CSV table of C-alpha atoms in Angstrom, one decimal:
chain,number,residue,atom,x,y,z
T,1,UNK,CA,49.5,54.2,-17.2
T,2,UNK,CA,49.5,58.1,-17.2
T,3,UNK,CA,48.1,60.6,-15.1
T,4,UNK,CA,46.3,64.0,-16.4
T,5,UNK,CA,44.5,66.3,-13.4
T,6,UNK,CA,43.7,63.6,-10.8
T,7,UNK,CA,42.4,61.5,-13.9
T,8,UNK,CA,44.0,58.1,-14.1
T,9,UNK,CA,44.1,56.8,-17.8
T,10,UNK,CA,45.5,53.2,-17.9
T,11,UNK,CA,45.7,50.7,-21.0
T,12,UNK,CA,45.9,46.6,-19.5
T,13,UNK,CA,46.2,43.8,-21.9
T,14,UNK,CA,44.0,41.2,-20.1
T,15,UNK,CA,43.3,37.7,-22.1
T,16,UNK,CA,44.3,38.5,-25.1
T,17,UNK,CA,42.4,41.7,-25.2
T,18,UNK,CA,42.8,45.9,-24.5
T,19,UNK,CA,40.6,47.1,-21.4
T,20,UNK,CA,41.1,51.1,-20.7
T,21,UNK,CA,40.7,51.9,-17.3
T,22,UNK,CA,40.0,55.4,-16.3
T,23,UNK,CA,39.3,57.2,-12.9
T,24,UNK,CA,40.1,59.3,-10.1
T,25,UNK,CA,42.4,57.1,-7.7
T,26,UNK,CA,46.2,57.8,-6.3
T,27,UNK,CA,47.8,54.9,-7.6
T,28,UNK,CA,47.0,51.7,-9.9
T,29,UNK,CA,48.9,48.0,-9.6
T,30,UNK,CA,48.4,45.5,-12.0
T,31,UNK,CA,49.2,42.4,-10.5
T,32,UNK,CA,50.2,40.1,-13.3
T,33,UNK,CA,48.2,37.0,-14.0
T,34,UNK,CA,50.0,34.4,-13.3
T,35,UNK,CA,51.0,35.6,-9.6
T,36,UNK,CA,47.1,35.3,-9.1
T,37,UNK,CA,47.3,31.8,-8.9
T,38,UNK,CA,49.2,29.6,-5.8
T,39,UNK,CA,50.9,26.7,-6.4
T,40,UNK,CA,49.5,24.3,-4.0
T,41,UNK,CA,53.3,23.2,-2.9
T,42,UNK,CA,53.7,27.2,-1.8
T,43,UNK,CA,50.2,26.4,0.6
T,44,UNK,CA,52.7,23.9,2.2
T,45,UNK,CA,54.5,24.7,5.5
T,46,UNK,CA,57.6,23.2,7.6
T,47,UNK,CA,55.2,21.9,10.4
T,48,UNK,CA,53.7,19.4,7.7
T,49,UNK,CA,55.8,16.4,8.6
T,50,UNK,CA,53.4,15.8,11.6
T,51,UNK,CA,51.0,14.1,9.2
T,52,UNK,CA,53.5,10.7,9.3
T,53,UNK,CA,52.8,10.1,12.3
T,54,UNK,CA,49.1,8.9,11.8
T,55,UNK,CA,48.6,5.3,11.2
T,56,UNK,CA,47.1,3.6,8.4
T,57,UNK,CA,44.0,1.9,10.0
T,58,UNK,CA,42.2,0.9,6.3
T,59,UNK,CA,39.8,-1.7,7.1
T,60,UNK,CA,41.3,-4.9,4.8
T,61,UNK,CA,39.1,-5.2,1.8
T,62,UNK,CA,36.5,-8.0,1.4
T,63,UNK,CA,35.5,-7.8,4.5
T,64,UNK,CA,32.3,-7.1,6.3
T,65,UNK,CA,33.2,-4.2,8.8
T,66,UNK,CA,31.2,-4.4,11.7
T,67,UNK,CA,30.8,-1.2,13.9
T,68,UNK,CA,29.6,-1.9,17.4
T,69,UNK,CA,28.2,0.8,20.0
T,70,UNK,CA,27.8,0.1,23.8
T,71,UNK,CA,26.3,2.5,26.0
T,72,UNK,CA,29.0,3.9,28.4
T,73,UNK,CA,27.7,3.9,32.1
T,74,UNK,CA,24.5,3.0,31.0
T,75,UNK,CA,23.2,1.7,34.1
T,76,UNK,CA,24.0,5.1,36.3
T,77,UNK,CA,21.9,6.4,32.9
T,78,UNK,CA,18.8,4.4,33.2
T,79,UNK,CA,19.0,4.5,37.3
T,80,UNK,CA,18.9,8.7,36.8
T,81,UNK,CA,16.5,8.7,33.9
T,82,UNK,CA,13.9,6.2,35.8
T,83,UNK,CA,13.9,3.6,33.1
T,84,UNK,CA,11.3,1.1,33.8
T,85,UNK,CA,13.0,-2.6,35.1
T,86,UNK,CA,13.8,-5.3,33.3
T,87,UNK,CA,12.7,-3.4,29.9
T,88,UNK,CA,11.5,-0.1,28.8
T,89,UNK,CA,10.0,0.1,25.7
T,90,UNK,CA,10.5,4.1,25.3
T,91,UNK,CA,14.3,3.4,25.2
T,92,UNK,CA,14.5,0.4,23.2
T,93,UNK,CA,12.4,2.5,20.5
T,94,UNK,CA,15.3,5.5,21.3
T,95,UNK,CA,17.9,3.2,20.4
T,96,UNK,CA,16.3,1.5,17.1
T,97,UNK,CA,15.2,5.4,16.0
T,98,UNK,CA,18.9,6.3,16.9
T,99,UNK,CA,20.1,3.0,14.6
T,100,UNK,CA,17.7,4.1,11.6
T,101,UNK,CA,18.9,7.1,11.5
T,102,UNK,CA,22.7,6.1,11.2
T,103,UNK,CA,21.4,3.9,8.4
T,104,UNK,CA,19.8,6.2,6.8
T,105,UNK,CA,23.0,8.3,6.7
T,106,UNK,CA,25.4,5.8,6.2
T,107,UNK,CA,24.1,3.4,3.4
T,108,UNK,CA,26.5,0.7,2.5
T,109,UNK,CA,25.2,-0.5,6.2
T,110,UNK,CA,22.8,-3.4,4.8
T,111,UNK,CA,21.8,-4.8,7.8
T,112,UNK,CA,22.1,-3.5,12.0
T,113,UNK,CA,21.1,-5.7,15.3
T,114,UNK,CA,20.7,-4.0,18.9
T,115,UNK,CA,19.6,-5.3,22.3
T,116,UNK,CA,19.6,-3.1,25.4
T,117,UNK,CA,22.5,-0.4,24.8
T,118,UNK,CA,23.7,-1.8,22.1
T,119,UNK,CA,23.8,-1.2,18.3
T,120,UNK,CA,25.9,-3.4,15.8
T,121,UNK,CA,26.1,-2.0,12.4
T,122,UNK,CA,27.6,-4.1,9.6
T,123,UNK,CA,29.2,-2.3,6.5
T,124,UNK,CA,28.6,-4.1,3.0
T,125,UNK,CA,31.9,-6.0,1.8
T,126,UNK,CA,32.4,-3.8,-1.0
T,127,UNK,CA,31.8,-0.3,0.6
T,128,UNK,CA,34.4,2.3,0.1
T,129,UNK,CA,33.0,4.8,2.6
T,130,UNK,CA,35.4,7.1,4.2
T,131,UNK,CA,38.0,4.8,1.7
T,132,UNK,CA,37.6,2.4,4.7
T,133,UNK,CA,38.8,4.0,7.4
T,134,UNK,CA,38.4,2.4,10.7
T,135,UNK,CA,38.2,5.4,12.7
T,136,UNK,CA,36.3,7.7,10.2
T,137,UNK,CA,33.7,5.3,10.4
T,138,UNK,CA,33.3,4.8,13.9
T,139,UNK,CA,33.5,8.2,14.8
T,140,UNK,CA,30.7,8.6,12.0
T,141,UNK,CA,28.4,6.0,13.3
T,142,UNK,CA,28.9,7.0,17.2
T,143,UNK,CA,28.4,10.9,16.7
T,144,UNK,CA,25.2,10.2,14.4
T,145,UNK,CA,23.7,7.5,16.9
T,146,UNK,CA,24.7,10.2,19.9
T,147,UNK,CA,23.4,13.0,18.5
T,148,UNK,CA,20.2,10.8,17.0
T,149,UNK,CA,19.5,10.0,20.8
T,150,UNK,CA,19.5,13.4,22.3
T,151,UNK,CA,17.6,14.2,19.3
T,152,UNK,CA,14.7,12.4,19.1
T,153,UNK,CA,14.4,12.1,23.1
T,154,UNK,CA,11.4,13.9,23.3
T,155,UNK,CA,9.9,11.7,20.7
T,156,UNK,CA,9.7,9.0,22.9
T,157,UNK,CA,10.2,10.3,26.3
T,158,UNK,CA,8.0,13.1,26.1
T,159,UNK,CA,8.0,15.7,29.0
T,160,UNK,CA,10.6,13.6,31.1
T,161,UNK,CA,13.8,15.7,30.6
T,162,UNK,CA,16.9,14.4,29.6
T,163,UNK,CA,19.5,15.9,32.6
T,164,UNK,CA,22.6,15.0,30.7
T,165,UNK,CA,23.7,13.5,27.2
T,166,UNK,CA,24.9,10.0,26.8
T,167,UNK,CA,27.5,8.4,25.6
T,168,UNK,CA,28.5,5.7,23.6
T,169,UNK,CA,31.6,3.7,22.4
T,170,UNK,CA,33.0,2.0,20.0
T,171,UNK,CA,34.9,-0.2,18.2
T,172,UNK,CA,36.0,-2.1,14.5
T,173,UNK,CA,35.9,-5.5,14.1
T,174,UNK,CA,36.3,-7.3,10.1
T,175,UNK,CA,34.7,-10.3,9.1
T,176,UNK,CA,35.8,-11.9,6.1
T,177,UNK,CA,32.9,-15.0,5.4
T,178,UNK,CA,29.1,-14.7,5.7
T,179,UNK,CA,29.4,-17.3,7.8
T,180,UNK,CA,31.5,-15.4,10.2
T,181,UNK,CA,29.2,-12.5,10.1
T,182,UNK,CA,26.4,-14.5,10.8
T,183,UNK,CA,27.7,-16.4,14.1
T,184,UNK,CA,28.9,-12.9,15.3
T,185,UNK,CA,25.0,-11.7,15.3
T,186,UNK,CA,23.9,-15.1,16.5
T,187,UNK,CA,26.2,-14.6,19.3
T,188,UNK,CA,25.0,-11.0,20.0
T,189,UNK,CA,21.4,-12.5,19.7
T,190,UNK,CA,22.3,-15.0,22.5
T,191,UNK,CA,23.6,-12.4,24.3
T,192,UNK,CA,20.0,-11.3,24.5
T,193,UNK,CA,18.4,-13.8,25.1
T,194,UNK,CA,20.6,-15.0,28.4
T,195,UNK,CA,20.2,-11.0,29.3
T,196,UNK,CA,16.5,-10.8,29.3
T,197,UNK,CA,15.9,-13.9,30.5
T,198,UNK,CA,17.8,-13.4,33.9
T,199,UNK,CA,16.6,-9.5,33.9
T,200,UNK,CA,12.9,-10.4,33.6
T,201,UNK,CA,13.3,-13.6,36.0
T,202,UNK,CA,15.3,-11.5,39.0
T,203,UNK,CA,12.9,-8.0,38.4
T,204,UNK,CA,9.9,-10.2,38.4
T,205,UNK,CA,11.6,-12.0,41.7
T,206,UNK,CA,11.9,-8.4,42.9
T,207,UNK,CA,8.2,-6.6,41.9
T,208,UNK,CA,6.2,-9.7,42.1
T,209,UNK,CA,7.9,-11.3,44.4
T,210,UNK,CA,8.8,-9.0,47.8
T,211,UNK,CA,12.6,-9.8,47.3
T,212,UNK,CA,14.8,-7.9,47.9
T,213,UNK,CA,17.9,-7.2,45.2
T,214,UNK,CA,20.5,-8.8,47.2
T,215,UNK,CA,17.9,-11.7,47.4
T,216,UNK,CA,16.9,-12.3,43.9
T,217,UNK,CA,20.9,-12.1,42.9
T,218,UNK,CA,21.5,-14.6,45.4
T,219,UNK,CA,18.5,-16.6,44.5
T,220,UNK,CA,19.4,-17.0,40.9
T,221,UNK,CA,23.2,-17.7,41.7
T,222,UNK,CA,24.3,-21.1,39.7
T,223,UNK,CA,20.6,-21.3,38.0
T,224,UNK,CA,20.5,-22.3,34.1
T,225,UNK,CA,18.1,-21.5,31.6
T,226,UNK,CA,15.6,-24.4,32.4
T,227,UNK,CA,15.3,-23.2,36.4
T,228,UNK,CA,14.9,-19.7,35.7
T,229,UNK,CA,11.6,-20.8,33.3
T,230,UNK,CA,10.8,-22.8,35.8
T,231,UNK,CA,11.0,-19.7,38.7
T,232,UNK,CA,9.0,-17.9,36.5
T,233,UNK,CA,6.3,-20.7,35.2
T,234,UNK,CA,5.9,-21.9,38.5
T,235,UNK,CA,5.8,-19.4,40.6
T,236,UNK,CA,4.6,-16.0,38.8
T,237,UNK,CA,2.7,-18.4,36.0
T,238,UNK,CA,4.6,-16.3,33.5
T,239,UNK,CA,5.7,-18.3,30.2
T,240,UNK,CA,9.1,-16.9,29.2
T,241,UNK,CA,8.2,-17.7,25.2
T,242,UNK,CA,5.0,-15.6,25.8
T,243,UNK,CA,7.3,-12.2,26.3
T,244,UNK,CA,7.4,-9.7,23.8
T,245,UNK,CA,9.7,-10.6,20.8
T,246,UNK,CA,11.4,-6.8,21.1
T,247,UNK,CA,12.4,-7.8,24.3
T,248,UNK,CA,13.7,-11.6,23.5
T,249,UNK,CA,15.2,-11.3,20.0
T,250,UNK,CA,16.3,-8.0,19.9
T,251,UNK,CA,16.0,-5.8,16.6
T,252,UNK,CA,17.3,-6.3,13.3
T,253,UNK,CA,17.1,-3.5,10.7
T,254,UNK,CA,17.4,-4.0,6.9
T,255,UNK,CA,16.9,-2.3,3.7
T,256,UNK,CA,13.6,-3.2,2.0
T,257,UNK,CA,12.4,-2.2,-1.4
T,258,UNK,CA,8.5,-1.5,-1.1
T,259,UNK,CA,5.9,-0.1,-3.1
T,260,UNK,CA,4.4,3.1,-2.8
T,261,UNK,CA,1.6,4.9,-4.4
T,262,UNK,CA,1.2,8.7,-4.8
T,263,UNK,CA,-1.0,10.9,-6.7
T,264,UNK,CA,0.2,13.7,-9.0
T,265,UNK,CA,-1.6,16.6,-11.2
T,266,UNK,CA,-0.2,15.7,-14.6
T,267,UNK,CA,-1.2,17.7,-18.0
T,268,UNK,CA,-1.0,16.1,-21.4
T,269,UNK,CA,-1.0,17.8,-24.3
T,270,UNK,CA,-4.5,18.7,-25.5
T,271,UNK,CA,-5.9,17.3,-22.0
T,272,UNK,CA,-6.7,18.7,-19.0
T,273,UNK,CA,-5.2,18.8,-15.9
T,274,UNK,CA,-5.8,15.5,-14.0
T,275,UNK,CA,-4.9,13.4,-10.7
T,276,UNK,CA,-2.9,10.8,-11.4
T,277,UNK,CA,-2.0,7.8,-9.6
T,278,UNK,CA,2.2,6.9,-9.6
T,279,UNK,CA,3.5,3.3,-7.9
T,280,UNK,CA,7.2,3.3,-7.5
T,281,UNK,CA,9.4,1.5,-5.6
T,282,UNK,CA,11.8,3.1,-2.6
T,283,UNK,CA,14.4,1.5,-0.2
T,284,UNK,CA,13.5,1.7,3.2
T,285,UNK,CA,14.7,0.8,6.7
T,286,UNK,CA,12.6,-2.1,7.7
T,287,UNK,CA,12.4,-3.1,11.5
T,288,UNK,CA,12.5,-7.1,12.7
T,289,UNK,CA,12.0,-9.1,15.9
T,290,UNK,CA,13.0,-12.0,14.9
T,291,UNK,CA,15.5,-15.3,15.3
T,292,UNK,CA,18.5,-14.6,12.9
T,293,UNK,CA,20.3,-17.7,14.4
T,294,UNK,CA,18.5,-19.7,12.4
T,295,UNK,CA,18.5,-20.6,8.2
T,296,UNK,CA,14.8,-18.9,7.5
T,297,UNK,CA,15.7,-15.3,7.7
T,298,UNK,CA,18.8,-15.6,5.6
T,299,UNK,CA,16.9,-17.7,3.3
T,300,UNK,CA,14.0,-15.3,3.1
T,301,UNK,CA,16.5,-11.7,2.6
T,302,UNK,CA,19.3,-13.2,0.3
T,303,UNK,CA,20.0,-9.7,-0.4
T,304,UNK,CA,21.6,-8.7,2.6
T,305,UNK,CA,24.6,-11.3,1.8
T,306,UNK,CA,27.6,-10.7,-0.5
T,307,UNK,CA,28.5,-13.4,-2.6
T,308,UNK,CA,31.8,-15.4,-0.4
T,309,UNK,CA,33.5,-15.2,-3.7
T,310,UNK,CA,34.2,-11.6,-4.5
């Protein structure tokens, strides 16, 4: 590089090639090329070794993973926010919205049950999401249902405001057979079904029938499933089996290939322009209300199953 009358006149050998740079400037560095580049053990620092002390929480492979979400302090929540007793359908259309949403995100999840404030989400056997992480993917599933909640609020609850956001935890649990898989959402279908029945016996006991809460509570004390149909067949002539299946069975969402037809302006050479109708088939999160105890289901969506053999 040389200097002539403020004029800088510089010759750099750059990839193989000459450049000539020229201009009016103080001083010119030519960093070499190599230095340009950082070895990613320089990006390293002393204060690394913190990273052993995290745990390896990989979800063991060939199993189902099954993400569960629970409403935490749900019932101050619905006291506050006015839910109507024992359901409300604006909130149990919250929390399936919430649930699709989450599936939609997350899609290795081939099949989701919920019932009151309560989502269970259940991870294909195969999936390598988040390389299995138990935490990564219930962190995932309960910030997308939280944030899907306070989202879509207005959606279903219209003007009524939402005075503070919910929250919801979680927790991991493996299953390694369908058949395991299958009597853990039987059991959280029962769950349901003892729920509701006993909500919509004592709130009917309550609203229909002048008791007090104290007073329904006590009157249902030692009952089983046969008196409280009888309380409510008897005395309010209100057939259990005649309720709402949302409210009984819960819901169940899937994956479900269906049909769709659109129309499109296609040109062909030497034609003219022209509407044209296009079927094609798309994935999409199907709701259910329906018994999942039982065979039938299973039978009728052998899809949602991995083989027991993988």
């Amino acid at each position: 590089m040389r200097r002539t009358n403020n004029i800088s006149v510089g010759v750099l050998m750059l990839f193989g090639k000459t450049w000539t740079l020229v201009g009016r400037a103080r001083s010119c560095v030519v960093t070499p090329l190599a230095r340009l580049f950082v070895s990613s053990n320089m990006a390293k620092s002393k204060f690394e070794y913190v990273r052993n002390f995290e745990t390896d929480d990989t979800c063991l492979k060939n199993c189902y993973i099954v993400v569960r979400l629970d409403g935490r302090n749900f019932h101050r929540f619905t006291e506050q926010h006015k839910f109507t007793k024992p359901n409300d359908n604006r909130a149990l259309g919250l929390m399936s919205r919430s649930a699709h949403s989450v599936m939609e995100e997350l899609e290795d999840i081939v099949i989701a049950y919920g019932q009151s404030d309560e989502f269970s989400f259940v991870f294909k056997r195969t999936s390598t999401w988040f390389k299995r992480r138990a935490s990564k993917l219930m962190t995932h599933v309960a910030s997308q249902f939280s944030s899907s909640y306070v989202f879509y609020w207005k959606e279903f609850f219209g003007d009524q405001p939402l005075l503070y956001p919910p929250s919801f935890d979680g927790r991991v649990v493996l299953y390694p057979t369908n058949r395991n898989l299958k009597d853990y959402l039987s059991w959280r279908q029962a769950d349901c079904h003892v729920n509701n029945l006993y909500n919509t016996v004592f709130w009917t006991l309550v609203q229909k029938g002048g008791l007090t809460t104290a007073q329904a509570e006590d009157r249902l004390k030692g009952t089983l499933a046969a008196d409280k149909n009888e309380i409510l067949f008897s005395e309010f002539e209100i057939n259990y089996n005649n309720e709402s299946a949302l409210h009984r069975k819960g819901t169940t969402l899937i994956w479900e290939k269906r049909d769709e037809t659109v129309t499109k302006r296609m040109k062909r050479p030497n034609e003219e322009e022209k509407e044209v109708s296009v079927t094609r088939s798309r994935k999409r999160v199907q709701a259910y209300h329906c018994d999942i105890i039982g065979e039938q289901f299973w039978e009728e969506h052998t899809d949602i199953l991995e083989d027991d053999g993988c």
